[in-house]
Coordinates of N, CA, C and O and ligand atoms in Angstrom, one line a residue:
M1 N 121.5 61.1 100.9 CA 122.7 60.3 100.6 C 122.7 59.2 101.8 O 122.7 59.7 103.0
T2 N 123.2 58.1 101.5 CA 123.5 57.0 102.5 C 124.9 57.2 102.9 O 125.8 58.1 102.2
I3 N 125.5 56.7 103.9 CA 126.9 56.7 104.4 C 127.6 56.3 103.2 O 128.8 56.9 103.1
N4 N 127.3 55.2 102.8 CA 128.2 54.5 101.7 C 128.2 55.7 100.4 O 129.3 55.8 99.9
E5 N 127.1 56.4 100.2 CA 127.2 57.3 99.1 C 128.2 58.4 99.4 O 128.9 59.0 98.6
Y6 N 128.2 58.9 100.8 CA 129.1 59.9 101.1 C 130.4 59.5 101.0 O 131.4 60.2 100.6
Q7 N 130.7 58.3 101.5 CA 132.2 57.7 101.3 C 132.6 57.6 99.9 O 133.7 58.1 99.6
K8 N 131.7 57.2 99.0 CA 132.2 57.1 97.5 C 132.2 58.7 97.0 O 133.1 58.8 96.2
E9 N 131.5 59.6 97.4 CA 131.5 60.8 96.8 C 132.8 61.5 97.4 O 133.5 62.2 96.4
L10 N 133.2 61.4 98.5 CA 134.2 62.0 99.1 C 135.6 61.4 98.3 O 136.5 62.1 98.1
D11 N 135.5 60.1 98.2 CA 136.7 59.4 97.5 C 136.8 60.0 96.1 O 138.0 60.2 95.6
K12 N 135.6 60.1 95.5 CA 135.7 60.7 94.1 C 136.4 62.0 94.0 O 137.2 62.2 93.2
I13 N 136.0 62.8 95.0 CA 136.6 64.2 95.0 C 138.1 64.2 95.4 O 139.0 64.7 94.7
L14 N 138.4 63.3 96.5 CA 139.9 63.2 96.8 C 140.8 62.6 95.8 O 142.0 62.8 95.7
Q15 N 140.2 61.7 95.1 CA 141.2 61.1 94.0 C 141.7 61.9 93.0 O 142.7 61.7 92.2
A16 N 141.1 63.3 92.8 CA 141.7 64.3 91.9 C 143.0 64.8 92.4 O 143.7 65.6 91.6
Y17 N 143.3 64.5 93.7 CA 144.6 65.2 94.4 C 145.7 64.2 94.1 O 145.5 62.9 94.1
E18 N 146.9 64.7 94.0 CA 148.1 64.0 94.0 C 148.2 62.7 95.2 O 148.6 61.6 94.9
K19 N 147.8 63.3 96.4 CA 147.9 62.4 97.5 C 146.5 62.4 98.1 O 146.0 63.4 99.0
P20 N 145.6 61.6 97.6 CA 144.1 61.7 98.0 C 144.0 61.4 99.6 O 143.1 62.3 100.2
Y21 N 144.7 60.8 100.3 CA 144.6 60.7 101.6 C 145.9 60.8 102.5 O 146.9 60.5 101.7
W22 N 145.7 61.5 103.6 CA 147.0 61.6 104.4 C 147.4 60.3 104.9 O 146.6 59.3 104.9
S23 N 148.7 60.4 105.6 CA 149.1 59.1 106.0 C 148.2 58.8 107.3 O 147.5 59.6 107.8
P24 N 148.0 57.4 107.7 CA 147.3 57.0 108.9 C 147.4 57.9 110.0 O 146.5 58.4 110.5
L25 N 148.7 58.1 110.5 CA 148.9 59.0 111.8 C 148.4 60.3 111.7 O 148.0 61.1 112.5
S26 N 148.7 61.0 110.3 CA 148.2 62.3 110.1 C 146.8 62.4 110.2 O 146.3 63.4 110.8
N27 N 146.0 61.5 109.6 CA 144.7 61.3 109.7 C 144.2 61.2 111.3 O 143.2 61.9 111.5
V28 N 144.7 60.4 111.9 CA 144.3 60.4 113.3 C 144.7 61.5 114.2 O 143.8 62.1 114.8
A29 N 145.8 62.4 113.6 CA 146.1 63.6 114.4 C 144.9 64.6 114.0 O 144.6 65.3 114.8
H30 N 144.6 64.7 112.7 CA 143.7 65.6 112.3 C 142.3 65.2 112.9 O 141.7 66.3 113.4
L31 N 142.2 64.1 113.1 CA 140.8 63.7 113.9 C 140.7 64.2 115.2 O 139.7 64.8 115.7
V32 N 141.8 64.0 115.9 CA 142.0 64.5 117.4 C 141.9 66.1 117.4 O 141.2 66.7 118.2
E33 N 142.5 66.8 116.4 CA 142.4 68.2 116.3 C 140.9 68.5 116.1 O 140.5 69.6 116.9
E34 N 140.1 68.0 115.2 CA 138.8 68.3 115.1 C 137.9 68.1 116.2 O 137.2 68.8 116.5
V35 N 138.2 67.0 117.0 CA 137.5 66.6 118.2 C 137.7 67.5 119.2 O 136.9 68.0 119.9
G36 N 139.0 68.1 119.3 CA 139.4 69.2 120.1 C 138.5 70.4 119.9 O 138.3 71.2 120.7
E37 N 138.3 70.7 118.6 CA 137.6 72.0 118.3 C 136.1 71.7 118.7 O 135.5 72.7 119.1
V38 N 135.7 70.6 118.7 CA 134.2 70.3 119.2 C 134.3 70.6 120.6 O 133.5 71.3 121.3
A39 N 135.4 70.0 121.5 CA 135.3 70.3 122.8 C 135.6 71.7 123.2 O 135.0 72.2 124.2
R40 N 136.4 72.5 122.4 CA 136.5 74.0 122.6 C 135.1 74.6 122.5 O 134.7 75.5 123.4
V41 N 134.4 74.2 121.5 CA 133.0 74.8 121.4 C 132.1 74.4 122.6 O 131.3 75.3 123.0
M42 N 132.1 73.3 122.9 CA 131.4 72.9 124.1 C 131.8 73.5 125.5 O 131.0 73.9 126.3
N43 N 133.0 73.6 125.6 CA 133.8 74.2 126.7 C 133.3 75.7 126.8 O 133.0 76.2 127.8
H44 N 133.3 76.5 125.6 CA 132.7 77.7 125.7 C 131.3 77.9 126.1 O 130.8 78.9 126.5
K45 N 130.6 76.9 125.6 CA 129.1 77.0 125.7 C 128.7 76.5 127.2 O 127.8 77.1 127.8
Y46 N 129.4 75.5 127.7 CA 128.8 74.9 128.9 C 130.0 74.8 130.1 O 129.7 74.5 131.3
G47 N 131.2 75.1 129.7 CA 132.2 74.9 130.6 C 132.7 76.1 131.3 O 132.0 77.3 131.2
D48 N 134.0 76.1 131.9 CA 134.3 77.2 132.7 C 135.2 78.2 131.8 O 135.7 79.3 132.4
K49 N 135.7 77.8 130.6 CA 136.5 78.5 130.0 C 135.9 79.6 129.2 O 135.3 79.4 128.2
P50 N 136.1 80.9 129.5 CA 135.4 82.0 128.8 C 135.9 82.1 127.3 O 137.1 81.9 127.2
K51 N 135.1 82.7 126.4 CA 135.7 82.8 125.1 C 136.3 84.3 125.1 O 135.9 85.1 125.7
K52 N 137.3 84.4 124.3 CA 137.8 85.8 124.0 C 137.0 86.5 123.1 O 136.4 86.1 122.3
K53 N 137.1 87.8 123.5 CA 136.1 88.7 122.7 C 136.5 88.8 121.2 O 135.7 89.2 120.4
T54 N 137.9 88.5 120.9 CA 138.3 88.6 119.5 C 137.9 87.4 118.7 O 138.2 87.3 117.6
E55 N 137.6 86.3 119.4 CA 137.3 84.9 118.7 C 136.1 85.1 118.0 O 135.0 85.7 118.3
D56 N 136.0 84.4 116.8 CA 134.8 84.3 116.0 C 133.9 83.4 116.7 O 134.2 82.7 117.6
P57 N 132.6 83.6 116.3 CA 131.5 82.9 117.1 C 131.7 81.3 117.0 O 132.1 80.8 115.9
D58 N 131.3 80.6 117.9 CA 131.4 79.2 117.7 C 130.4 78.6 116.8 O 129.3 79.1 116.7
N59 N 130.8 77.5 116.2 CA 129.9 76.7 115.3 C 130.1 75.2 115.6 O 130.8 74.6 114.9
L60 N 129.1 74.8 116.4 CA 129.2 73.3 116.7 C 129.0 72.4 115.4 O 129.7 71.6 115.2
A61 N 127.9 72.8 114.7 CA 127.6 72.0 113.5 C 128.8 71.9 112.6 O 129.0 70.9 112.0
D62 N 129.5 73.1 112.3 CA 130.8 73.0 111.5 C 131.7 72.1 112.0 O 132.4 71.4 111.2
E63 N 132.0 72.3 113.3 CA 133.0 71.3 113.8 C 132.6 69.9 113.8 O 133.5 69.1 113.6
L64 N 131.4 69.6 114.0 CA 131.0 68.2 114.0 C 131.1 67.7 112.5 O 131.5 66.5 112.3
G65 N 130.9 68.6 111.6 CA 130.9 68.2 110.3 C 132.5 67.8 109.7 O 132.7 67.0 109.2
D66 N 133.2 68.6 110.4 CA 134.7 68.3 110.3 C 135.2 67.0 110.9 O 136.0 66.2 110.2
V67 N 134.6 66.7 112.0 CA 134.8 65.4 112.5 C 134.3 64.2 111.6 O 135.1 63.3 111.3
L68 N 133.2 64.5 111.0 CA 132.7 63.5 110.2 C 133.4 63.3 109.0 O 133.7 62.1 108.5
F69 N 133.8 64.4 108.4 CA 134.6 64.4 107.2 C 136.0 63.7 107.5 O 136.3 62.7 106.6
T70 N 136.5 63.9 108.6 CA 137.8 63.2 108.8 C 137.7 61.7 109.0 O 138.6 60.8 108.7
L71 N 136.6 61.2 109.8 CA 136.2 60.0 110.1 C 136.1 59.3 108.7 O 136.6 58.1 108.5
V72 N 135.4 59.9 107.8 CA 135.0 59.3 106.4 C 136.4 59.3 105.7 O 136.7 58.0 105.2
C73 N 137.4 60.0 105.9 CA 138.7 60.0 105.4 C 139.5 58.9 105.8 O 140.1 58.0 105.0
I74 N 139.3 58.5 107.0 CA 140.1 57.4 107.8 C 139.4 56.1 107.2 O 140.1 55.2 107.0
A75 N 138.1 56.1 107.3 CA 137.4 54.9 106.8 C 137.8 54.5 105.3 O 138.1 53.4 105.1
N76 N 137.8 55.6 104.5 CA 138.1 55.3 103.1 C 139.5 54.7 103.0 O 139.7 53.7 102.2
S77 N 140.5 55.4 103.6 CA 141.9 54.9 103.6 C 142.1 53.6 104.0 O 143.0 53.0 103.5
E78 N 141.4 53.4 105.1 CA 141.6 52.0 105.6 C 140.5 50.8 105.1 O 140.5 49.8 105.6
G79 N 139.7 51.3 104.2 CA 138.8 50.2 103.6 C 137.7 49.8 104.6 O 137.3 48.6 104.5
V80 N 137.2 50.9 105.3 CA 136.1 50.4 106.3 C 134.8 50.8 105.6 O 134.6 52.2 105.2
D81 N 133.8 50.0 105.9 CA 132.3 50.3 105.4 C 131.7 50.9 106.4 O 131.2 50.1 107.4
L82 N 131.7 52.2 106.4 CA 131.1 52.9 107.6 C 129.6 52.5 107.8 O 129.2 52.6 108.9
E83 N 128.9 52.3 106.7 CA 127.4 52.0 106.7 C 127.2 50.7 107.6 O 126.4 50.6 108.5
Q84 N 128.0 49.8 107.3 CA 127.8 48.4 107.9 C 128.3 48.7 109.2 O 127.7 48.1 110.1
Q85 N 129.3 49.3 109.6 CA 129.8 49.4 111.0 C 129.0 50.2 111.8 O 128.7 50.1 113.0
F86 N 128.3 51.3 111.2 CA 127.2 52.1 112.0 C 126.2 51.2 112.4 O 125.6 51.3 113.5
Q87 N 125.7 50.3 111.4 CA 124.7 49.3 111.8 C 125.2 48.5 112.9 O 124.3 48.1 113.9
T88 N 126.3 48.0 112.9 CA 126.8 47.2 114.0 C 126.8 47.9 115.4 O 126.5 47.3 116.3
S89 N 127.1 49.1 115.3 CA 127.1 49.9 116.6 C 125.6 50.1 117.1 O 125.4 50.0 118.3
I90 N 124.6 50.3 116.0 CA 123.1 50.4 116.5 C 123.0 49.0 117.1 O 122.0 49.0 118.3
D91 N 123.3 48.0 116.5 CA 122.9 46.6 117.0 C 123.5 46.3 118.3 O 122.9 45.6 119.3
K92 N 124.6 46.9 118.7 CA 125.2 46.9 120.0 C 124.2 47.4 121.0 O 124.0 46.8 122.2
L93 N 123.6 48.5 120.7 CA 122.7 49.1 121.6 C 121.4 48.4 121.7 O 120.7 48.1 122.8
T94 N 120.8 48.0 120.5 CA 119.4 47.5 120.4 C 119.4 46.1 120.6 O 118.3 45.6 121.0
I95 N 120.5 45.2 120.5 CA 120.4 44.0 120.7 C 121.3 43.4 121.8 O 120.8 43.1 122.8
R96 N 122.6 43.7 121.6 CA 123.5 43.3 122.8 C 123.2 43.9 124.2 O 123.0 43.2 125.1
D97 N 122.9 45.3 124.1 CA 122.6 46.0 125.4 C 121.2 46.4 125.5 O 120.9 47.3 126.1
K98 N 120.3 45.6 124.9 CA 118.8 46.0 124.9 C 118.1 46.1 126.3 O 117.2 47.0 126.4
D99 N 118.6 45.4 127.4 CA 118.3 45.6 128.7 C 119.2 46.2 129.5 O 119.0 46.4 130.8
R100 N 120.2 47.0 129.1 CA 121.2 47.6 129.8 C 120.7 49.1 130.4 O 121.0 49.3 131.6
F101 N 120.0 49.8 129.7 CA 119.6 51.1 130.0 C 118.2 51.3 130.1 O 117.4 50.5 129.4
N102 N 117.7 51.9 131.0 CA 116.3 52.1 131.3 C 115.8 52.9 130.3 O 116.1 54.0 129.8
K103 N 114.5 52.5 129.8 CA 113.8 52.9 128.6 C 112.5 53.9 129.4 O 112.1 53.6 130.4
K104 N 112.0 54.7 128.5 CA 111.0 55.5 129.1 C 109.7 54.4 129.2 O 109.6 53.4 128.5
Q105 N 108.9 54.7 130.4 CA 107.8 53.8 130.6 C 106.7 54.2 129.6 O 106.4 55.2 129.3
Ligands
MG201 MG1 137.2 72.2 112.5

């Protein structure tokens, strides 16, 4: 599936709900929550914060999926073509910043 296809698929699913998308600020707050959950997983894995014995096992992939889901919700509700913008981001690295970082010899 392409990014555009994911955007359309999610929109199709969400249009079945009375309120397909949350308000912009709620979407952003949700994104921050999900990014925080990624940070928590990484802190448990690499940082100084020990995990409680009663906590469920960390699942980085699950939390990254939640971040992506929320990003797609924001893009859809704001009319952003993520596929086009992702290509723009790649172009920043490969064209605009092509000599900025050292490459393997
Ligand atoms: Mg989550």
